[in-house]
Short mmCIF file of C-alpha atoms and ligand atoms in Angstrom, two decimals:
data_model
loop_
_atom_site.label_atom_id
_atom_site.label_comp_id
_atom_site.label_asym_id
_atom_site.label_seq_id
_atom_site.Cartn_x
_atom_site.Cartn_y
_atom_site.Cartn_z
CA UNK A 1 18.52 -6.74 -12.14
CA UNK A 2 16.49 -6.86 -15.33
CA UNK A 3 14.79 -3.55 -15.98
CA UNK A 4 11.09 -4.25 -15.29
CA UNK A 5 9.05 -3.24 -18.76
CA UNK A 6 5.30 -2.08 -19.75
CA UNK A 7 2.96 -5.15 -20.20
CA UNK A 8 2.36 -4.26 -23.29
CA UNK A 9 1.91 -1.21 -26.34
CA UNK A 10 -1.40 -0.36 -25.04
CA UNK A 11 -0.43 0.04 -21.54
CA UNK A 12 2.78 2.35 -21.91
CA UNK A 13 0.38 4.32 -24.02
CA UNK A 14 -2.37 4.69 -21.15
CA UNK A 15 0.15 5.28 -18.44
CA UNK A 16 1.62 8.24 -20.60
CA UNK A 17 -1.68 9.37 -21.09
CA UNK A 18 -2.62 9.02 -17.65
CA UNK A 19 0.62 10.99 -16.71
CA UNK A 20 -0.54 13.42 -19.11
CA UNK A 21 -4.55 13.46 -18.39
CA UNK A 22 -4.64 15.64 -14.88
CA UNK A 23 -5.56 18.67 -12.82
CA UNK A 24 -3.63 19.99 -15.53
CA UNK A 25 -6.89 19.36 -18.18
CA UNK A 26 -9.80 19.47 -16.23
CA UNK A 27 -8.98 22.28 -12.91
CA UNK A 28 -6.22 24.26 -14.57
CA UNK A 29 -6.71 24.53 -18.30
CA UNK A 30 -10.51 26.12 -17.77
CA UNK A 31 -9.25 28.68 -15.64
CA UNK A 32 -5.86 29.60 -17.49
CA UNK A 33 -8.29 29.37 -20.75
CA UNK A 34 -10.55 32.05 -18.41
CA UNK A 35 -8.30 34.42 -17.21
CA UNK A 36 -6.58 34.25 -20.86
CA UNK A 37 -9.93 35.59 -22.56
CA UNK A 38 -11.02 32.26 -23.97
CA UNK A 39 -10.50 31.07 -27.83
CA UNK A 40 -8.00 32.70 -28.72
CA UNK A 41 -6.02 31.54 -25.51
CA UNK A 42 -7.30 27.92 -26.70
CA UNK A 43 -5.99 28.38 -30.53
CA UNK A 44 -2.61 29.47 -29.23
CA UNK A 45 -2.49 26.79 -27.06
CA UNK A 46 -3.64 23.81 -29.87
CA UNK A 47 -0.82 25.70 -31.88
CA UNK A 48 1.97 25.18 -29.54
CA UNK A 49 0.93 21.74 -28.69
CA UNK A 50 1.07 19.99 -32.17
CA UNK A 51 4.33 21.84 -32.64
CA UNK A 52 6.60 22.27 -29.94
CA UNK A 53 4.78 19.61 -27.49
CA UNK A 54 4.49 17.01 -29.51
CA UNK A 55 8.40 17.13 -30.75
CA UNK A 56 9.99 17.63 -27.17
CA UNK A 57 7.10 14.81 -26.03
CA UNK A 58 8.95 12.36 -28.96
CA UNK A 59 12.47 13.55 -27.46
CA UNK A 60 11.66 12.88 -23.99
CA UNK A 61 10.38 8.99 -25.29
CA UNK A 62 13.25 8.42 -26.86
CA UNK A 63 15.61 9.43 -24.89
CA UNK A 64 14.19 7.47 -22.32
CA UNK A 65 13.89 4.48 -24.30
CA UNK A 66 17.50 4.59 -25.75
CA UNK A 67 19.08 4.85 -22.19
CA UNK A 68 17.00 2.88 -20.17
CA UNK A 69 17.86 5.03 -17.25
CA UNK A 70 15.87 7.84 -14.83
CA UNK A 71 15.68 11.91 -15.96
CA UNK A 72 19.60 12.38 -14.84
CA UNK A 73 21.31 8.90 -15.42
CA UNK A 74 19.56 9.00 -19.35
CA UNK A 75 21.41 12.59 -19.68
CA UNK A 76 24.73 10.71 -18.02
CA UNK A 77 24.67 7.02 -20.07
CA UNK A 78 24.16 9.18 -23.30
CA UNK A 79 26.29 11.93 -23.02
CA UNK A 80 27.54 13.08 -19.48
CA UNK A 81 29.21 16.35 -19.14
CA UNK A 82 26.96 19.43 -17.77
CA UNK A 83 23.80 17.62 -19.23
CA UNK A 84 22.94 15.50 -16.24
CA UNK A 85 21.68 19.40 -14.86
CA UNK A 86 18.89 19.06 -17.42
CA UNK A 87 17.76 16.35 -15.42
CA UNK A 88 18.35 17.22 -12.00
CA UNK A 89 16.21 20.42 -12.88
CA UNK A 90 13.74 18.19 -13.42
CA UNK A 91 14.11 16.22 -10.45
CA UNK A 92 13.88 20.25 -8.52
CA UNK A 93 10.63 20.30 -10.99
CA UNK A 94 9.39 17.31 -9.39
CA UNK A 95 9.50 18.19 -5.79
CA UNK A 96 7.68 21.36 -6.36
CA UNK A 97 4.61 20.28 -8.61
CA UNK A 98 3.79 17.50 -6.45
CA UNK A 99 3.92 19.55 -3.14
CA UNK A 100 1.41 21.71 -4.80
CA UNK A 101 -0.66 19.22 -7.21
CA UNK A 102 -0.87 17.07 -4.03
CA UNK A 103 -2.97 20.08 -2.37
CA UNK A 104 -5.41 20.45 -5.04
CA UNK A 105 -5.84 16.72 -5.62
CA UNK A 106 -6.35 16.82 -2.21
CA UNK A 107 -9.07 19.13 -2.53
CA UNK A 108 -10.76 16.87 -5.08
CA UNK A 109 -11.04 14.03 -2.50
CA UNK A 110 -12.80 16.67 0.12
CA UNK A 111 -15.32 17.08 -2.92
CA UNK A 112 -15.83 13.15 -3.13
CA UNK A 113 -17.08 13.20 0.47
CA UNK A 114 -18.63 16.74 0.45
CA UNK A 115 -21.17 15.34 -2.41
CA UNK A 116 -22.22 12.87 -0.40
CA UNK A 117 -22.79 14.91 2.37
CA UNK A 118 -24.42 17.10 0.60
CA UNK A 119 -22.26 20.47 1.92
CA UNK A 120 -22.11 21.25 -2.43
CA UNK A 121 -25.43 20.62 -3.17
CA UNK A 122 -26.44 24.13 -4.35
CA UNK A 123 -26.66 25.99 -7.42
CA UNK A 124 -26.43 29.21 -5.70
CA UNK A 125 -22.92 30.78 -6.86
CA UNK A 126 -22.30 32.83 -3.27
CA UNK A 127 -22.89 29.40 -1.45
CA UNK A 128 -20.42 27.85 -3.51
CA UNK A 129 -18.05 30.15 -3.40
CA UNK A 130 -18.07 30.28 0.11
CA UNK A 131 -18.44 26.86 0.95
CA UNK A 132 -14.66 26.26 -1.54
CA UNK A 133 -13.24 29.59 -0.16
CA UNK A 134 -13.92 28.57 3.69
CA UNK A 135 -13.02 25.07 2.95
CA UNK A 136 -9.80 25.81 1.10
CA UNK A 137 -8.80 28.47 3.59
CA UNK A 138 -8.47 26.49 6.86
CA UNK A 139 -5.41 24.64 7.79
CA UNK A 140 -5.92 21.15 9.62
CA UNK A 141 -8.94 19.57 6.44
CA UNK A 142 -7.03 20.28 3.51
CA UNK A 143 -4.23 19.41 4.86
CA UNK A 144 -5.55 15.89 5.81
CA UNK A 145 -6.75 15.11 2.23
CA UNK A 146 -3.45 16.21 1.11
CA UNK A 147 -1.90 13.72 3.38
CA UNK A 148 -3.95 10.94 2.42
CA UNK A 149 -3.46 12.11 -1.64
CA UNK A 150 0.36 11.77 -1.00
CA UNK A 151 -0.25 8.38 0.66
CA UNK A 152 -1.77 6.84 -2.08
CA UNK A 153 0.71 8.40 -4.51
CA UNK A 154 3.36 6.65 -2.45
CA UNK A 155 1.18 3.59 -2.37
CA UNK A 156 1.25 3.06 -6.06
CA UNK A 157 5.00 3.98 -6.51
CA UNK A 158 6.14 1.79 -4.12
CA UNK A 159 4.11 -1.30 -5.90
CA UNK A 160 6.18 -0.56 -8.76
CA UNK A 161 5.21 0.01 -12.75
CA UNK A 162 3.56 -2.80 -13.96
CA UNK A 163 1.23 -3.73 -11.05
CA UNK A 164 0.03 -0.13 -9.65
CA UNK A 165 0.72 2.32 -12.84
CA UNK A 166 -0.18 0.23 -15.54
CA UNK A 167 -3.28 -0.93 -13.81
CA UNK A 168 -5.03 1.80 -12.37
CA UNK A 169 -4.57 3.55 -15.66
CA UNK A 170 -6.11 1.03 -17.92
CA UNK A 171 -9.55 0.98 -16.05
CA UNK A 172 -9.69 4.82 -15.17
CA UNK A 173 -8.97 6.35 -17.89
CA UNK A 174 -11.96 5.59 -20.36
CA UNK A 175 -14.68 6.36 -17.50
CA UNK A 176 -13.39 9.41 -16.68
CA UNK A 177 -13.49 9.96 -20.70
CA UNK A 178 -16.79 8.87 -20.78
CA UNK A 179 -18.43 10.86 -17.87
CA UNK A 180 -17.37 14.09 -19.46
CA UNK A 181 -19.13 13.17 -22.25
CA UNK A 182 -22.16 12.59 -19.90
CA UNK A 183 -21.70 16.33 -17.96
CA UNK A 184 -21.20 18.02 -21.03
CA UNK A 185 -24.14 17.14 -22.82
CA UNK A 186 -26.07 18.21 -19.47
CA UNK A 187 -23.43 21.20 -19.57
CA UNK A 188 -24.27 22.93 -22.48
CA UNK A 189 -27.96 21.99 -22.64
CA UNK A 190 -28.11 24.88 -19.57
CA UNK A 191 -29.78 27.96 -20.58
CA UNK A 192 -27.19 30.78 -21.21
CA UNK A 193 -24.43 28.01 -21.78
CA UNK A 194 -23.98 29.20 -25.46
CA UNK A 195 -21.95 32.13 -24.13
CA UNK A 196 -19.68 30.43 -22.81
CA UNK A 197 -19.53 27.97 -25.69
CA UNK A 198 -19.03 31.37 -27.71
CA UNK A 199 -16.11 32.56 -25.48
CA UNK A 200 -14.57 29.43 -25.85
CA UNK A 201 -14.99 28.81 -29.36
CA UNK A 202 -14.74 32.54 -30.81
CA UNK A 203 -11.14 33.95 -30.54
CA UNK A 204 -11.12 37.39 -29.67
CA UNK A 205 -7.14 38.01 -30.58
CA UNK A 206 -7.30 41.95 -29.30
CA UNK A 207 -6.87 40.70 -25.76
CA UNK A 208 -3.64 38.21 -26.40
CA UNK A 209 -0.39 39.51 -25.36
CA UNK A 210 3.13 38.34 -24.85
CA UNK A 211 1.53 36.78 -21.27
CA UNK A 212 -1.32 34.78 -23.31
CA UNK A 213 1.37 33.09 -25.27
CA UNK A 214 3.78 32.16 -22.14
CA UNK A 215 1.11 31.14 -20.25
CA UNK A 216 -0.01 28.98 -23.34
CA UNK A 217 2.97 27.11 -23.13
CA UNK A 218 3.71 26.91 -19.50
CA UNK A 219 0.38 25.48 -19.73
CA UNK A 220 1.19 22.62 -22.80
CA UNK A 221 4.28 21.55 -21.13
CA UNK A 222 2.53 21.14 -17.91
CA UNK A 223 -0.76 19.35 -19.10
CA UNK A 224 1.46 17.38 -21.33
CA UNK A 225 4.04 16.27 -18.15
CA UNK A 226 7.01 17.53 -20.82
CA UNK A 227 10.16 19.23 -19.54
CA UNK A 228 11.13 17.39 -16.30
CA UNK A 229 11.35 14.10 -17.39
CA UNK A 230 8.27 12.28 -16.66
CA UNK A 231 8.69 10.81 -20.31
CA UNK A 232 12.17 9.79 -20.07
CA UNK A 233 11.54 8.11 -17.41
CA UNK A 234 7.93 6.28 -18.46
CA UNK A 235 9.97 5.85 -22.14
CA UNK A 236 12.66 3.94 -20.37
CA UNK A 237 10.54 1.21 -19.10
CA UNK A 238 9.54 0.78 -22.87
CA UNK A 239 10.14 -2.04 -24.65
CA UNK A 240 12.60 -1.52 -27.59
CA UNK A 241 10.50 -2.60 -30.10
CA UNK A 242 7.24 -0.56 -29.79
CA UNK A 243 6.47 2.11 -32.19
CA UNK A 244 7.25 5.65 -30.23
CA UNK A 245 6.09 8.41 -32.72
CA UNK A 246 3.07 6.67 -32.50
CA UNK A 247 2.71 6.38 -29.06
CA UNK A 248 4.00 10.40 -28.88
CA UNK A 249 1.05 10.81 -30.96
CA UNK A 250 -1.71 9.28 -28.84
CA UNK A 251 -0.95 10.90 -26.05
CA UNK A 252 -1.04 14.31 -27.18
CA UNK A 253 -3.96 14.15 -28.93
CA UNK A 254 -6.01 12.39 -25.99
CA UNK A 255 -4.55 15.05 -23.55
CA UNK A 256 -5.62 17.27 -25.60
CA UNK A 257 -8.76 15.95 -26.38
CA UNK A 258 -9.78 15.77 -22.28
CA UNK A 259 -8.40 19.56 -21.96
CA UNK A 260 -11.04 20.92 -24.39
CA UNK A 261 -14.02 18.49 -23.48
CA UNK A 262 -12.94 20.32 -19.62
CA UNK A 263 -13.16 23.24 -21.43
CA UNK A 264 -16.42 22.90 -23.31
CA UNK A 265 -18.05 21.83 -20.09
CA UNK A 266 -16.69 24.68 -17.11
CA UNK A 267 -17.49 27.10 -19.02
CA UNK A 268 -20.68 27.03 -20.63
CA UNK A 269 -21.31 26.21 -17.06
CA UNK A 270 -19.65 29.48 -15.94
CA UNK A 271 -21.99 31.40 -18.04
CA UNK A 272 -24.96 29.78 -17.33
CA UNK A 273 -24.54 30.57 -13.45
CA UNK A 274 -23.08 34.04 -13.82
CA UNK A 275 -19.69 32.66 -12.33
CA UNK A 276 -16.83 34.94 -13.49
CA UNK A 277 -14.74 33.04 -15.93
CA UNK A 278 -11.14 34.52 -14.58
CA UNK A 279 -12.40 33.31 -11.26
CA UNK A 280 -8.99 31.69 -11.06
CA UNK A 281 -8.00 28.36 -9.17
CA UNK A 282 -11.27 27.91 -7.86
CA UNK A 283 -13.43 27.37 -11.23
CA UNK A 284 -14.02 24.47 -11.30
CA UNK A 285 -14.77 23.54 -8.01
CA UNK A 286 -17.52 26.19 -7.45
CA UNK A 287 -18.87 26.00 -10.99
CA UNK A 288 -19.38 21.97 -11.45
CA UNK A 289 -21.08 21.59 -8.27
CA UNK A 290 -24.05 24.24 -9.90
CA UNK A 291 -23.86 21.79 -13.00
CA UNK A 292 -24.40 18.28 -10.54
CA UNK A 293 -27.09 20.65 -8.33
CA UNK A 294 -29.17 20.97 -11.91
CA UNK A 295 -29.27 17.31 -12.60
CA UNK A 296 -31.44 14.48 -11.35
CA UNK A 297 -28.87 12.12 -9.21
CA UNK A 298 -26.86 15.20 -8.70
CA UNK A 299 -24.93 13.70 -5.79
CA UNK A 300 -24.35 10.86 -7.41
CA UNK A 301 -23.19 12.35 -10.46
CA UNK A 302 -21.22 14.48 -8.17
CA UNK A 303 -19.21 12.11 -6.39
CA UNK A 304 -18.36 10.26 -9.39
CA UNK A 305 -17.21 12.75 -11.15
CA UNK A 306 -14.61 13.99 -8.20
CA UNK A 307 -13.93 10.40 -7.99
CA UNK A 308 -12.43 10.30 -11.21
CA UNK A 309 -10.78 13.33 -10.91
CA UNK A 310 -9.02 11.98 -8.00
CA UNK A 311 -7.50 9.16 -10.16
CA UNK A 312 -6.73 11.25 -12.80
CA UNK A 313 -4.94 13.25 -10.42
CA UNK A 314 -3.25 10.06 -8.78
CA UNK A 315 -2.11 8.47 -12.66
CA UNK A 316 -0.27 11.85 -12.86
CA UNK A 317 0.98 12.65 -9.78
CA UNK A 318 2.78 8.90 -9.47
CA UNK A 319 4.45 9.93 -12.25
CA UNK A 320 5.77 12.49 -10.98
CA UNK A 321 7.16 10.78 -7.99
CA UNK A 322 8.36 8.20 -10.07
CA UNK A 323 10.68 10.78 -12.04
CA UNK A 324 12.64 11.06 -8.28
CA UNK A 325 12.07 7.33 -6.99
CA UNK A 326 13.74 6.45 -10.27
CA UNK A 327 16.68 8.52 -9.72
CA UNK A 328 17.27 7.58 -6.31
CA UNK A 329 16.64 3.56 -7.52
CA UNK A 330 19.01 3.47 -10.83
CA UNK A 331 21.73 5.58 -9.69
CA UNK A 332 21.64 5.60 -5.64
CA UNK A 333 20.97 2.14 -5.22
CA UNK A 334 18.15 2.88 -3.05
CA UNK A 335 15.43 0.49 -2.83
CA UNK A 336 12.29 1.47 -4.15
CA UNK A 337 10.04 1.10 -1.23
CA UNK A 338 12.46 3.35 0.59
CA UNK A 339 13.01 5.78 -1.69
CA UNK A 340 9.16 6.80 -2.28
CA UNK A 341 8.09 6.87 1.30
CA UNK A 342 11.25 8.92 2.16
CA UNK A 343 10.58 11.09 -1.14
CA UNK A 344 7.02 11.43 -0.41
CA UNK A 345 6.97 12.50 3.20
CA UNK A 346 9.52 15.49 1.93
CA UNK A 347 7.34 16.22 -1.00
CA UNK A 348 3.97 16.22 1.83
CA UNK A 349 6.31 18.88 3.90
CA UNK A 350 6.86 20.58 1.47
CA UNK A 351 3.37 21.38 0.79
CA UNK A 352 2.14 22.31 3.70
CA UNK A 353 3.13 26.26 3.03
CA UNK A 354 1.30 25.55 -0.51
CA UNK A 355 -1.71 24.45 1.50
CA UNK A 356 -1.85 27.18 4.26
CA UNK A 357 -1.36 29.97 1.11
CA UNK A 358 -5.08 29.50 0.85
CA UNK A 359 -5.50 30.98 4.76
CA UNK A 360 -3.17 31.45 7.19
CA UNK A 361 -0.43 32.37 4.91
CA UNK A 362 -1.89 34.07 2.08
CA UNK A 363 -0.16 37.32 3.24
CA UNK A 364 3.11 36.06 3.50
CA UNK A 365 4.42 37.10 -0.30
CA UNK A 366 7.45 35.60 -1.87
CA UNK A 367 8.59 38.20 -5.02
CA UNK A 368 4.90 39.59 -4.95
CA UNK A 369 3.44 35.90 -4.84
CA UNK A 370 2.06 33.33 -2.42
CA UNK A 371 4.10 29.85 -1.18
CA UNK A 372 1.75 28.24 -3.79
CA UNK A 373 1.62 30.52 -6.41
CA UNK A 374 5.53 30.35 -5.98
CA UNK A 375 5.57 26.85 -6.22
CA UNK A 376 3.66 26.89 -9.76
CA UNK A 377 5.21 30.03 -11.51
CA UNK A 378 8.86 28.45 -10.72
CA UNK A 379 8.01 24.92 -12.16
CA UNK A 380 5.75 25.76 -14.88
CA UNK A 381 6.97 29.33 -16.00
CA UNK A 382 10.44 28.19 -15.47
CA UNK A 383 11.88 25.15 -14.77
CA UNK A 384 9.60 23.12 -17.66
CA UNK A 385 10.16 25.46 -20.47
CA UNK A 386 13.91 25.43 -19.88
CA UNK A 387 13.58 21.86 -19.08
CA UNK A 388 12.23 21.41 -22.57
CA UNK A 389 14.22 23.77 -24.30
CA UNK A 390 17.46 21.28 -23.37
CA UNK A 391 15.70 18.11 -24.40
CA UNK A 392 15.24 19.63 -27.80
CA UNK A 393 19.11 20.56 -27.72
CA UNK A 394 20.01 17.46 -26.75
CA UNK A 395 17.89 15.29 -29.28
CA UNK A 396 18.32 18.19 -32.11
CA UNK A 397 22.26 18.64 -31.48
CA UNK A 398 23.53 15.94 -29.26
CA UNK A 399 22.31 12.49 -29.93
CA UNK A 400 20.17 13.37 -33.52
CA UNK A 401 22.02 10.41 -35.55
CA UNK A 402 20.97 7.86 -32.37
CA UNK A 403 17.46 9.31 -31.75
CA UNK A 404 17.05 8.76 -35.90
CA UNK A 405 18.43 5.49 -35.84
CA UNK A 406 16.26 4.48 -32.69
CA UNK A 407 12.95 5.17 -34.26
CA UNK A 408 13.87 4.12 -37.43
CA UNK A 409 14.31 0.54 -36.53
CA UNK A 410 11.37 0.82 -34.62
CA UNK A 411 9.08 1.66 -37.25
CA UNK A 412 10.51 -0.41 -39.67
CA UNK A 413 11.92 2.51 -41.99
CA UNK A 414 12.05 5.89 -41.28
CA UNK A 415 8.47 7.68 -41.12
CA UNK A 416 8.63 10.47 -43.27
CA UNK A 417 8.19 13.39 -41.37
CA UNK A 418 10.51 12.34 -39.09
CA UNK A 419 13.50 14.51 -41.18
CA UNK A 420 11.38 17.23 -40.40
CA UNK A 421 10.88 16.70 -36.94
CA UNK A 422 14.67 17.54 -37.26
CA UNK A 423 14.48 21.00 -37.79
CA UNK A 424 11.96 21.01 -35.40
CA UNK A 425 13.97 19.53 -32.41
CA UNK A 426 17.26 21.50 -33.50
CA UNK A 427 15.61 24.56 -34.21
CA UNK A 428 12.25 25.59 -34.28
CA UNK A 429 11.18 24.45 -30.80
CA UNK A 430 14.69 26.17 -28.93
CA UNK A 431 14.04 29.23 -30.08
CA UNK A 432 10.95 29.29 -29.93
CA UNK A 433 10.47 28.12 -26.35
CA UNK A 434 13.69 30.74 -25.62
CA UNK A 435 11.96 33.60 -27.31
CA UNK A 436 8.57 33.48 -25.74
CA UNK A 437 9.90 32.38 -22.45
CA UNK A 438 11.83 35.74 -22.73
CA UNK A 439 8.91 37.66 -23.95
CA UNK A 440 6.56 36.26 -21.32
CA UNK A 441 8.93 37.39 -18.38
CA UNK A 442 9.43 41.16 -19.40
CA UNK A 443 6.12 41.75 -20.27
N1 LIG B 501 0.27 16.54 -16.77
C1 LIG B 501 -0.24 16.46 -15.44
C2 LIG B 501 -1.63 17.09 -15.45
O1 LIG B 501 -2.04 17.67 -16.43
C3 LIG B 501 0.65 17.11 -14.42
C4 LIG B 501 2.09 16.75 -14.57
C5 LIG B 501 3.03 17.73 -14.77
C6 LIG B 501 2.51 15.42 -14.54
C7 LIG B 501 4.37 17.42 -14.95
C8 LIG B 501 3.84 15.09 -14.73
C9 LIG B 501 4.78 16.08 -14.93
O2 LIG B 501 -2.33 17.04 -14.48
#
């Protein structure tokens, strides 16, 4: 069978960005960004982005592109050995973001129908908090929107790339750019917003430690879906002749663009309302209803906005199922349809504990932590990191010559910088991921 490819430059590019575009930008990067102290948090971050995200984001793309395979057959076709791990940790990866991502996406849809219903519609920071905290904390509700988040997730996967992904993403993704635009102007027009525009934008570096830094980059390689193999796979359904440094490019910069724009708009918000800003998980659902509740056609506004967040959430979390559909597809001979209903009912399972962490289980502590904080501390602290620290082997050490040669002909010559994306793959990024990884874990 022919390996089914993007429609065309423009949508590889949106579905990569609509991998990337998430939860990750608009719910977690505020509140890591909050609990971090603010600018400084969000210089260390842009840092680590343009340097070791966007060269392990180029590595995943082309190995992707120059195997043609899933996250472990790409490791296999190019090399074999112990490297097909690198992928199956990703795969592991996989399984445990979506069981939790599925829970807060699942949250978002709640929001879509609580805005109509009007159960958000204050701007009264104890209501809010208590209307997320009692919602969050039962069992049967959440779990019901996570069930119908997974469904769709499934949905899409099992339609297959060019129909569902490539879609969806093209429509979504410039009006959800668009209404942030639209909140933040009503954002930071709030009286007392310039402190939090001020703790954003002022870098206060006496509160950055060791933890600032890992939690920086857990945070790129989430936000930027790097480390498990979401690229590899997207990059494999690429066409061999488009332009990937480019395309590495693009994405970065727009997923970076949406995390600050989330940014700029929770927390001037967070100031204005006297929300604490290392609130944690909840930000941004009990500080953006306050924002809707001071606008004319709040609801409206409201819904919309959780609407798009939804998608968002959906573009990213299909690609995350795709990383294991593809797997089980290429190298199992499983048929696709199959495979991501089988996949997604396991992945639904397995966040049910993430789900009932908010309630019912929030006592039961795994090393210190709850089912959900688990869940996110092994995948992004962990698995990503190390996920990304191999790619960069792999590309730097392993398949360089290839990798050179692939983007080469693709760009007609070789792009200048790309000899020092070299030292950057073989080098820079390793030990750099290595040493803060290490850093971030003893202190
Ligand atoms: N990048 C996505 C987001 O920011 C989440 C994600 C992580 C997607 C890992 C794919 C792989 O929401």
């Amino acid at each position: 069978m022919k390996r089914e490819h993007w429609g065309s430059r423009l949508g590889f590019i949106l579905a990569a960005a609509g991998s990337a575009v998430g939860l990750g930008n608009i719910w977690k990067f505020p509140y890591m960004a909050g609990v971090n102290g603010g600018g400084a948090f969000l210089l260390i971050y842009l840092a680590l982005v343009f340097t070791i995200g966007l060269s392990v984001m180029l590595a995943e793309m082309v190995i992707g592109r120059m195997a043609e395979k899933n996250a472990i057959g790409a490791f296999k076709k190019l090399k074999g050995g112990a490297w097909p791990l690198v992928g199956l940790c990703g795969v592991a990866a996989a399984f445990m973001i979506l069981s939790f991502y599925s829970v807060v996406a699942g949250w978002t849809i709640a929001y879509m129908v609580k805005s109509v219903s009007g159960a958000i519609s204050s701007s009264d920071p104890a209501v809010l908090g208590a209307a997320f905290g009692g919602f969050i904390s039962g069992s049967i509700s959440p779990l019901f929107y996570h069930a119908i988040f997974m469904a769709l997730t499934v949905f899409v996967v099992l339609s297959g790339i060019g129909s569902g992904i490539e879609r969806a993403s093209k429509i979504l993704m410039p009006a959800l750019f668009v209404l942030l635009l639209v909140l933040i102007v009503r954002a930071v027009t709030l009286p007392g917003a310039d402190k939090g525009l001020a703790f954003l934008l002022q870098p206060d570096f006496s509160k950055v430690t060791w933890h600032t830094v890992s939690d920086a980059l857990s945070q790129a390689f989430f936000s930027l879906s790097l480390g498990m193999g979401a690229m590899i796979t997207y990059g494999s359904y690429l066409s061999k002749k488009e332009n990937i440094s480019g395309a590495a490019g693009w994405v970065t910069l727009l997923d970076t663009a949406v995390a600050v724009l989330a940014g700029l708009l929770v927390l001037p918000a967070v100031f204005a309302f006297g929300f604490d800003p290392a609130a944690g998980p909840g930000l941004t659902f009990i500080t953006l209803p306050a924002v809707f509740a001071q606008m004319p056609f709040g609801a409206f506004f409201a819904f919309l906005f959780f609407l798009l967040l939804a998608i968002a959430a959906l573009t990213s979390s299909v690609s995350i199922l795709e990383v294991v559909v593809a797997y089980f597809v290429d190298d199992r001979g499983v048929n696709r349809k199959m495979a991501s209903i089988v996949v997604g009912v396991i992945i639904f399972f397995l966040g049910i504990p993430s789900s009932l962490s908010m309630g019912m289980m929030a006592d039961t502590k795994f090393f210190g932590m709850t089912f959900f904080d688990l869940m996110d501390f092994l995948s992004s602290k962990l698995l990503l990191p190390i996920g990304g620290l191999f790619i960069s082997l792999f590309v730097g050490w392993v398949v360089w010559g290839a990798a050179k040669a692939d983007i080469a002909a693709h760009n007609g010559t070789v792009p200048f910088w790309i000899n020092g994306w070299g030292i950057v793959v073989k080098f820079i990024a390793p030990l750099a991921i290595a040493f803060i990884l290490i850093q971030g874990l003893m202190g």
